[in-house]
XYZ file of C-alpha atoms in Angstrom:
571
model
C 47.531 59.642 -85.432
C 46.857 56.353 -85.677
C 46.511 54.584 -89.293
C 43.144 52.977 -88.132
C 42.266 56.694 -87.797
C 43.364 57.900 -90.456
C 41.769 55.581 -93.086
C 38.785 53.743 -91.038
C 36.631 51.197 -92.592
C 33.953 51.787 -95.180
C 30.786 49.929 -93.614
C 29.354 47.270 -95.440
C 27.896 47.212 -98.621
C 29.325 50.960 -98.856
C 31.033 52.096 -102.012
C 34.662 52.582 -101.417
C 35.617 56.393 -101.028
C 37.722 58.150 -104.134
C 41.537 58.383 -102.734
C 40.744 62.955 -103.402
C 37.640 62.484 -100.781
C 38.592 64.747 -97.739
C 39.004 62.091 -94.635
C 36.933 62.351 -91.589
C 37.906 64.297 -88.552
C 40.227 62.873 -86.082
C 37.554 62.567 -83.611
C 35.002 60.246 -85.845
C 37.774 57.326 -85.084
C 37.091 56.725 -81.349
C 33.203 55.445 -81.782
C 32.899 51.566 -82.482
C 33.701 50.347 -86.397
C 32.004 47.642 -87.579
C 33.516 44.812 -89.247
C 35.422 44.920 -92.347
C 33.320 42.962 -95.325
C 34.683 42.381 -98.243
C 31.530 41.926 -100.424
C 28.476 43.842 -100.619
C 25.157 42.142 -99.324
C 23.091 41.026 -102.182
C 20.671 43.801 -103.627
C 16.920 43.976 -103.530
C 15.283 44.740 -106.030
C 13.776 48.219 -104.498
C 18.397 49.162 -104.149
C 19.509 47.904 -107.256
C 17.044 50.625 -108.860
C 18.934 53.452 -106.386
C 22.352 52.176 -106.115
C 24.546 54.763 -107.584
C 27.133 53.822 -110.704
C 29.641 56.329 -109.486
C 31.233 55.865 -105.901
C 31.849 59.943 -105.766
C 27.550 59.580 -105.797
C 27.027 58.211 -102.852
C 24.960 60.463 -100.092
C 26.091 61.793 -96.735
C 23.831 60.012 -93.673
C 25.304 62.604 -91.899
C 24.427 65.732 -94.083
C 20.512 66.804 -93.420
C 20.883 67.531 -97.428
C 21.224 64.013 -98.367
C 18.113 62.581 -95.551
C 15.434 64.489 -98.283
C 17.414 62.518 -101.441
C 14.875 59.854 -101.681
C 17.621 58.371 -104.174
C 20.225 58.023 -101.734
C 20.980 54.293 -100.914
C 21.999 54.745 -97.173
C 21.046 57.618 -94.563
C 17.587 58.047 -93.239
C 15.074 59.681 -95.634
C 12.634 62.434 -94.278
C 8.597 60.645 -94.695
C 7.480 64.127 -95.395
C 9.105 65.256 -97.824
C 9.575 61.652 -99.445
C 5.901 59.352 -99.952
C 6.135 55.617 -99.661
C 6.307 53.668 -103.127
C 2.391 52.654 -103.974
C 1.571 50.535 -106.572
C -0.079 52.709 -109.256
C -2.871 50.186 -109.589
C -3.560 50.136 -105.742
C -3.268 54.399 -106.019
C -6.065 53.918 -108.596
C -7.644 51.817 -106.044
C -7.659 54.115 -103.519
C -8.569 56.868 -104.962
C -11.518 55.272 -106.435
C -12.733 54.272 -102.956
C -12.142 57.405 -101.438
C -14.028 59.144 -104.255
C -16.494 57.002 -103.766
C -16.469 57.063 -99.973
C -16.806 61.382 -99.722
C -19.550 60.967 -102.250
C -21.781 58.491 -100.510
C -21.776 60.262 -97.653
C -21.822 63.724 -98.585
C -25.497 61.774 -100.945
C -27.364 60.693 -97.724
C -25.490 64.072 -95.706
C -27.461 66.179 -98.467
C -30.539 63.639 -98.776
C -31.201 64.432 -95.211
C -31.110 67.881 -95.439
C -33.313 68.091 -98.647
C -35.782 66.005 -97.927
C -37.201 68.635 -95.614
C -37.411 71.137 -97.918
C -39.119 68.014 -100.473
C -42.055 67.063 -97.931
C -42.229 70.390 -96.469
C -45.739 70.924 -97.918
C -46.876 67.755 -96.797
C -45.945 68.029 -92.987
C -46.418 71.532 -92.647
C -49.978 71.630 -91.305
C -49.179 68.598 -88.771
C -46.563 71.474 -86.893
C -48.759 74.848 -87.986
C -52.022 75.518 -87.018
C -54.244 77.997 -89.455
C -56.251 78.374 -92.629
C -53.547 80.639 -95.109
C -51.108 77.587 -96.951
C -48.593 79.977 -97.932
C -48.295 81.473 -93.990
C -47.638 77.160 -92.977
C -45.075 77.101 -95.464
C -43.865 80.415 -94.284
C -43.262 78.843 -91.050
C -41.699 75.948 -91.988
C -39.464 77.542 -94.580
C -38.487 79.471 -91.680
C -37.296 76.954 -89.523
C -35.486 75.541 -92.609
C -33.348 78.723 -92.608
C -32.770 78.348 -89.091
C -30.722 75.396 -89.911
C -28.701 77.570 -91.655
C -27.618 79.917 -89.750
C -26.361 76.584 -87.339
C -23.831 76.035 -90.540
C -20.799 78.721 -89.487
C -20.742 76.889 -86.012
C -20.665 73.400 -87.623
C -18.155 75.111 -90.135
C -16.180 76.369 -87.189
C -16.369 73.102 -84.816
C -15.655 70.498 -88.048
C -14.263 72.139 -89.632
C -11.133 73.130 -86.873
C -11.515 68.909 -86.629
C -10.935 68.178 -89.996
C -7.886 70.243 -89.829
C -6.546 68.732 -86.315
C -7.452 65.185 -85.741
C -7.890 64.216 -90.088
C -10.718 65.082 -92.566
C -11.814 61.109 -92.613
C -12.649 61.688 -89.001
C -14.642 64.971 -89.517
C -16.582 63.092 -92.376
C -17.813 59.585 -90.002
C -18.894 62.683 -87.118
C -21.262 64.848 -89.695
C -22.750 61.551 -90.815
C -23.218 60.297 -86.865
C -24.947 64.144 -85.900
C -27.084 64.097 -89.291
C -28.571 60.311 -88.708
C -29.518 61.329 -85.104
C -31.899 64.981 -86.537
C -33.410 62.324 -88.988
C -34.536 60.264 -86.556
C -35.644 63.205 -84.599
C -37.650 64.319 -87.273
C -39.315 61.012 -87.650
C -40.974 60.822 -84.223
C -41.820 64.058 -83.820
C -44.928 65.021 -82.325
C -47.757 67.050 -83.785
C -49.110 69.932 -82.968
C -52.729 67.847 -81.989
C -50.521 65.582 -80.151
C -47.951 68.288 -78.417
C -48.746 71.709 -79.347
C -45.904 73.541 -80.492
C -43.595 70.781 -78.913
C -43.729 68.908 -81.778
C -42.026 72.790 -83.295
C -39.842 72.732 -81.036
C -38.545 68.881 -82.023
C -38.066 70.136 -85.434
C -35.936 72.969 -84.739
C -33.746 71.167 -82.821
C -33.279 68.724 -85.243
C -32.697 71.310 -88.223
C -30.448 72.442 -85.966
C -28.254 69.950 -85.418
C -28.684 69.414 -89.268
C -27.113 72.851 -89.875
C -24.139 72.015 -87.610
C -23.713 68.658 -89.460
C -24.507 69.659 -92.845
C -21.763 72.991 -92.175
C -18.909 70.713 -91.464
C -19.702 68.185 -93.931
C -19.481 70.678 -96.844
C -15.752 71.383 -96.074
C -14.526 68.259 -95.063
C -16.258 66.234 -98.252
C -14.535 69.739 -100.302
C -11.349 69.058 -99.009
C -11.273 65.679 -98.748
C -12.396 64.933 -102.514
C -10.059 67.760 -103.772
C -6.883 66.172 -101.672
C -7.672 62.492 -102.640
C -8.002 63.590 -106.536
C -4.981 63.793 -108.727
C -3.472 67.017 -109.388
C -4.704 67.203 -113.013
C -7.949 66.165 -112.193
C -8.854 67.641 -108.766
C -11.868 70.137 -111.149
C -13.306 66.273 -112.151
C -12.861 64.676 -108.123
C -14.108 67.414 -106.593
C -17.380 67.642 -109.050
C -18.899 64.535 -107.396
C -19.749 66.803 -104.573
C -22.098 68.072 -106.555
C -23.288 65.052 -108.338
C -23.556 63.512 -104.968
C -25.702 66.551 -103.096
C -27.883 66.224 -106.291
C -28.170 62.444 -106.216
C -29.195 63.327 -102.889
C -31.662 65.657 -103.784
C -32.875 62.718 -106.294
C -33.730 60.105 -104.224
C -35.749 62.061 -101.509
C -37.541 63.552 -104.934
C -37.899 59.696 -105.511
C -39.368 58.159 -102.354
C -41.675 61.337 -103.107
C -42.811 60.083 -106.206
C -43.149 56.674 -105.111
C -45.018 57.448 -102.099
C -47.300 59.910 -104.062
C -47.714 57.229 -106.601
C -48.663 54.541 -103.351
C -50.156 56.264 -100.671
C -53.208 59.015 -100.916
C -52.972 62.597 -99.997
C -53.841 62.521 -96.418
C -51.867 58.820 -95.678
C -48.783 61.313 -96.625
C -49.800 64.414 -94.691
C -50.695 62.208 -91.483
C -47.665 59.912 -91.365
C -46.219 58.891 -95.138
C -44.334 62.156 -94.415
C -42.004 60.224 -91.484
C -40.986 57.196 -94.105
C -37.973 59.018 -95.758
C -36.702 60.329 -92.688
C -37.088 56.718 -91.358
C -34.766 55.649 -94.248
C -32.594 58.573 -93.813
C -31.118 56.773 -90.335
C -30.832 53.594 -92.165
C -28.779 54.933 -94.856
C -26.440 57.035 -92.308
C -25.839 54.199 -90.543
C -24.160 52.209 -93.700
C -22.335 55.373 -94.599
C -20.638 55.624 -91.146
C -19.465 52.178 -91.473
C -18.352 52.937 -94.944
C -16.599 55.882 -93.765
C -14.284 54.179 -91.292
C -12.805 52.479 -93.699
C -11.505 55.349 -95.564
C -7.598 56.553 -95.794
C -6.683 60.200 -94.468
C -5.007 62.541 -97.431
C -1.708 62.241 -98.622
C -1.523 66.514 -97.942
C -2.590 65.653 -94.513
C -0.581 62.731 -93.358
C 2.272 65.182 -94.842
C 1.031 67.603 -91.634
C 0.808 65.389 -89.148
C 4.358 63.586 -89.792
C 5.751 67.141 -89.135
C 4.067 66.609 -85.013
C 1.228 68.463 -83.373
C 0.353 71.895 -85.180
C -1.260 74.344 -82.009
C -1.908 76.540 -84.835
C -4.135 74.237 -87.413
C -7.832 74.858 -87.655
C -7.792 78.411 -85.535
C -9.516 81.313 -85.969
C -5.982 82.769 -85.687
C -4.646 81.314 -88.821
C -7.549 81.469 -90.497
C -7.689 85.538 -90.224
C -3.935 85.685 -91.645
C -5.705 84.326 -94.651
C -8.503 86.558 -94.248
C -8.258 87.534 -97.970
C -9.336 84.070 -99.440
C -11.555 83.297 -96.891
C -13.283 87.134 -98.062
C -13.490 85.692 -101.857
C -14.614 82.361 -100.762
C -17.897 84.639 -99.033
C -18.255 86.480 -102.268
C -17.636 83.675 -104.937
C -20.441 81.661 -102.910
C -22.729 84.754 -102.690
C -24.275 84.271 -106.108
C -24.122 80.141 -106.595
C -25.410 79.530 -103.461
C -29.027 81.776 -103.952
C -29.154 80.243 -107.626
C -28.949 76.696 -106.526
C -31.400 76.812 -103.622
C -33.251 78.934 -106.202
C -33.610 76.373 -109.026
C -33.788 73.246 -106.914
C -35.395 73.114 -103.531
C -37.870 76.483 -104.326
C -38.494 75.629 -107.967
C -41.325 72.720 -106.956
C -43.122 74.981 -104.827
C -42.936 77.801 -107.121
C -44.095 75.737 -110.374
C -46.748 74.686 -107.625
C -47.716 77.979 -106.227
C -46.838 80.690 -108.884
C -47.309 78.586 -112.125
C -49.993 76.414 -110.635
C -48.743 73.079 -111.767
C -50.179 69.940 -109.924
C -47.887 68.603 -107.040
C -46.831 65.591 -109.048
C -46.024 67.361 -112.324
C -44.183 69.631 -110.399
C -41.981 67.461 -108.718
C -41.465 65.202 -111.732
C -40.107 68.455 -113.593
C -37.690 68.876 -110.538
C -37.044 65.468 -110.576
C -35.650 65.238 -114.022
C -33.829 68.208 -114.412
C -31.790 67.532 -111.199
C -30.946 64.307 -112.854
C -29.565 65.767 -116.220
C -27.929 68.219 -113.700
C -26.342 65.996 -111.713
C -24.785 64.463 -115.528
C -23.705 67.871 -116.184
C -21.175 68.003 -113.002
C -18.185 66.139 -114.257
C -17.990 67.106 -117.750
C -18.184 70.668 -116.217
C -15.105 69.563 -113.407
C -13.277 67.848 -116.465
C -13.465 71.029 -118.331
C -12.264 72.926 -115.866
C -9.291 70.833 -115.471
C -8.473 71.551 -118.964
C -9.111 75.567 -119.741
C -9.289 76.878 -115.808
C -11.830 77.347 -113.330
C -12.376 81.505 -113.910
C -14.179 80.678 -117.097
C -16.575 78.414 -115.636
C -17.306 80.726 -113.068
C -17.609 83.706 -114.923
C -20.003 81.939 -117.117
C -22.124 81.405 -115.088
C -22.585 84.898 -113.231
C -22.890 86.309 -116.864
C -25.656 83.639 -117.263
C -27.460 84.177 -114.261
C -27.109 87.809 -114.081
C -28.777 87.948 -117.491
C -30.843 84.976 -117.630
C -32.766 84.760 -114.131
C -35.520 87.508 -114.916
C -36.611 85.777 -118.001
C -36.676 82.293 -117.445
C -38.196 83.197 -113.446
C -40.868 85.071 -115.120
C -41.433 82.391 -118.048
C -41.171 79.568 -115.928
C -44.737 81.706 -113.568
C -46.566 80.790 -117.009
C -45.698 77.190 -117.568
C -48.559 75.258 -116.722
C -47.188 72.082 -118.698
C -44.281 69.633 -117.935
C -42.273 70.123 -121.271
C -41.905 73.682 -121.246
C -41.217 74.024 -117.449
C -38.506 71.207 -117.894
C -36.693 72.949 -120.479
C -36.649 76.260 -118.601
C -35.326 74.527 -115.945
C -32.872 72.826 -117.481
C -31.127 76.164 -118.857
C -31.054 77.263 -115.566
C -29.507 74.570 -114.229
C -26.956 74.696 -116.871
C -25.934 78.097 -116.329
C -25.269 76.976 -112.668
C -23.285 74.276 -113.134
C -20.534 76.457 -114.086
C -20.252 77.389 -110.703
C -21.213 74.039 -108.372
C -19.045 71.562 -110.703
C -15.820 73.418 -109.656
C -16.671 75.911 -106.463
C -15.132 73.116 -103.702
C -11.804 72.466 -105.413
C -11.457 76.113 -106.186
C -12.366 76.924 -102.418
C -9.767 74.515 -101.052
C -7.230 75.739 -103.909
C -6.956 79.081 -101.826
C -5.813 77.829 -98.228
C -2.922 75.412 -97.067
C -3.334 72.374 -95.622
C -3.504 73.716 -92.101
C -6.308 75.299 -91.711
C -8.203 74.204 -95.795
C -10.681 72.812 -94.171
C -11.736 75.844 -91.774
C -11.320 78.474 -94.472
C -13.336 76.647 -96.855
C -16.115 75.510 -93.898
C -16.492 78.974 -91.790
C -16.997 81.838 -94.738
C -18.560 79.144 -97.080
C -21.707 78.935 -94.148
C -21.710 82.490 -93.337
C -22.161 82.999 -97.019
C -25.149 80.540 -96.934
C -26.539 81.342 -93.588
C -27.518 84.910 -95.218
C -28.246 84.340 -98.671
C -28.453 80.237 -99.953
C -30.718 79.517 -96.636
C -33.176 82.153 -96.849
C -33.851 82.015 -100.794
C -36.753 80.063 -100.048
C -37.793 83.033 -97.890
C -37.320 85.509 -99.080
C -38.897 84.494 -102.404
C -41.823 83.542 -100.318
C -41.834 86.982 -98.796
C -41.784 88.938 -101.895
C -45.176 86.560 -103.359
C -46.867 87.335 -99.885
C -46.269 90.947 -100.163
C -47.369 90.913 -104.067
C -43.919 91.341 -105.476
C -42.465 88.488 -106.352
C -40.936 89.930 -109.403
C -38.535 91.561 -106.903
C -37.036 88.048 -106.071
C -35.930 87.450 -109.699
C -33.936 90.764 -109.209
C -32.012 89.873 -105.777
C -30.524 86.551 -107.405
C -29.521 88.398 -110.612
C -27.651 91.316 -108.277
C -26.069 88.329 -105.845
C -25.051 86.876 -109.173
C -23.113 90.253 -110.348
C -21.323 90.881 -106.981
C -19.958 87.053 -107.817
C -19.240 88.224 -111.399
C -16.755 90.951 -110.023
C -15.199 88.436 -108.109
C -14.797 86.054 -110.525
C -13.023 88.568 -113.213
C -10.361 90.177 -110.082
C -9.565 86.732 -108.214
C -6.497 84.095 -109.715
C -7.444 81.159 -111.644
C -6.945 78.274 -108.744
C -6.145 75.561 -111.412
C -2.094 74.995 -110.799
C -1.837 75.342 -107.000
C -0.285 72.899 -105.649
C -1.882 71.161 -102.076
C 1.144 69.290 -100.753
C 5.037 68.983 -100.290
C 4.565 65.866 -102.917
C 3.029 68.060 -105.349
C 5.424 70.941 -104.676
C 8.492 68.413 -105.779
C 7.035 67.494 -108.474
C 7.124 71.251 -109.843
C 10.953 70.540 -109.648
C 12.040 73.800 -107.926
C 15.773 74.904 -109.038
C 18.407 73.803 -106.550
C 19.835 76.473 -104.453
C 23.071 77.878 -104.839
C 24.338 77.559 -101.607
C 23.476 73.899 -101.036
C 26.005 71.831 -102.810
C 24.340 68.777 -104.799
C 24.370 65.329 -103.431
C 27.198 64.149 -105.725
C 29.681 66.577 -104.617
C 29.824 65.539 -100.874
C 32.387 62.514 -99.371
C 31.111 60.010 -96.923
C 32.533 61.857 -94.359
C 30.752 65.240 -94.883
C 32.978 67.372 -96.641
C 32.703 68.868 -100.141
C 34.670 66.873 -102.640
C 36.443 67.833 -106.482
C 37.056 65.523 -109.241
C 40.567 64.592 -109.631
C 42.552 67.626 -110.435
C 44.338 67.523 -113.895
C 47.906 68.398 -114.489
C 47.531 71.232 -116.382
C 45.054 72.577 -113.080
C 47.475 71.459 -110.722
C 50.436 73.349 -111.959
C 48.111 76.357 -112.383
C 47.580 76.087 -108.877
C 51.147 75.809 -107.437
C 52.292 78.864 -109.813
C 49.122 81.059 -107.960
C 50.216 79.695 -104.308
C 53.722 80.651 -105.084
C 52.845 84.508 -106.278
C 50.576 84.919 -103.371
C 53.508 83.810 -100.611
C 55.467 86.209 -102.293
C 53.507 88.511 -102.486
C 52.804 88.447 -98.755
C 56.222 88.705 -97.728
C 56.483 91.747 -100.124
C 54.033 93.254 -97.534
C 55.663 91.759 -94.506
C 59.221 93.514 -95.443
C 57.572 96.384 -96.073
C 56.349 97.129 -92.471
C 52.723 96.038 -93.446
C 50.962 94.277 -90.384
């Protein structure tokens, strides 16, 4: 073998291998050699920090273990395990924009969703004839509940899209669908104009809204959770209910404004269409904003791995059926309580407490404003003490306190008593609403996270959340209104049992970058990077004189023993 093959010239800029390193295989000499370099090129700011000071520390570009080492100055780096360096200020800016974009879009989605319930008392006469006002409200509430039946479909279709094509694309699609639905309601003909044709348009619009909101909840919950820093996921995800509540506040604010600028006849004839037209305009603005969002790191890591045929499929979700069951159980009590003290509260104060519409609306508006402010504080608290303490506090308070609170609200005929009781109820509900998005997202892996949040949550909402108002009105119409209070308490108790048995999810890693930050111990079968020579063979430190003498002595003893065995006839 030629001398050139035995001692190849190292590439330019590479440290000279130590003399004790094992040389590369002879076949390596058949390839072309780079021209020799007498001096390494000037190091940039980025490479100086990564350059090893010990030549033995040079990583092997041919060894797969080294390609994942972001410190190595040579060899390719796996982009799936190594994040691109991002300036800290730029990273904070991206997180803020993601929080704003995800929250504002969620605000408009839920504004369009809630104004139906808020303005139902004004447009019920336009679509349903008759003299019984409770029957008319039950008809509009029935259509409201039908929208919930489409939420599982939207959760499945749009949750799958979010897991396969990205959270950003799903968020853009949901707001588009919601804007179309709002426009349909705004132009729907009345009963006098088209008979029950107007109610059919109303129904179709609610079905489209239900599909949109079914995907919106999961996409926004997943996006806000993944886009938040690990130690602030509770705080970041709390803005989902901040934006949901602000969407309802926006609807109530518009309702209060119209109540003070239009007469009752004007509101019932055409004024109720104004908020739906505004919702269409809001959705167009949010569509433009969401198109400029950046994808989350967790989904980008999955995308680098290549196409995943199992992502967002029911087959993969079935492998996580226990987590899906947890989502349904922990949602049950929370969604019933939330809709009881938000969308149904105004109707309850008007129909049961006998409060004027303007006063009842103002009570709901003020209570919801305080409720929205509480969400980030509770979310940040969960980042410090865990998710379960807040969930358990909510479930205990709702199980024990629903009957006395609702009974007292039924006899509250003035603003301040009704506001105080409403705030007590919403403070209790905050234990669920502030963190439920993070808890659900933390239960699933990236490839099925959006679908895992969307489908079981949507099913629980369709069965319990969407029907809460209808069940309440049914009990009232049958003369047993107080039975609804026990119904809410029973749902909360089921969730309480779930919270007591489920693990806390605060410290779960959602991406490989977060897993790497946990610092897993290296396996014993993998040699450290500094024990690999440039040729790929493991190296050792230069032996001392005592070690060399001991090695020669041991080798001599082995040879003598083998020779003795052969003399004795051993094979």
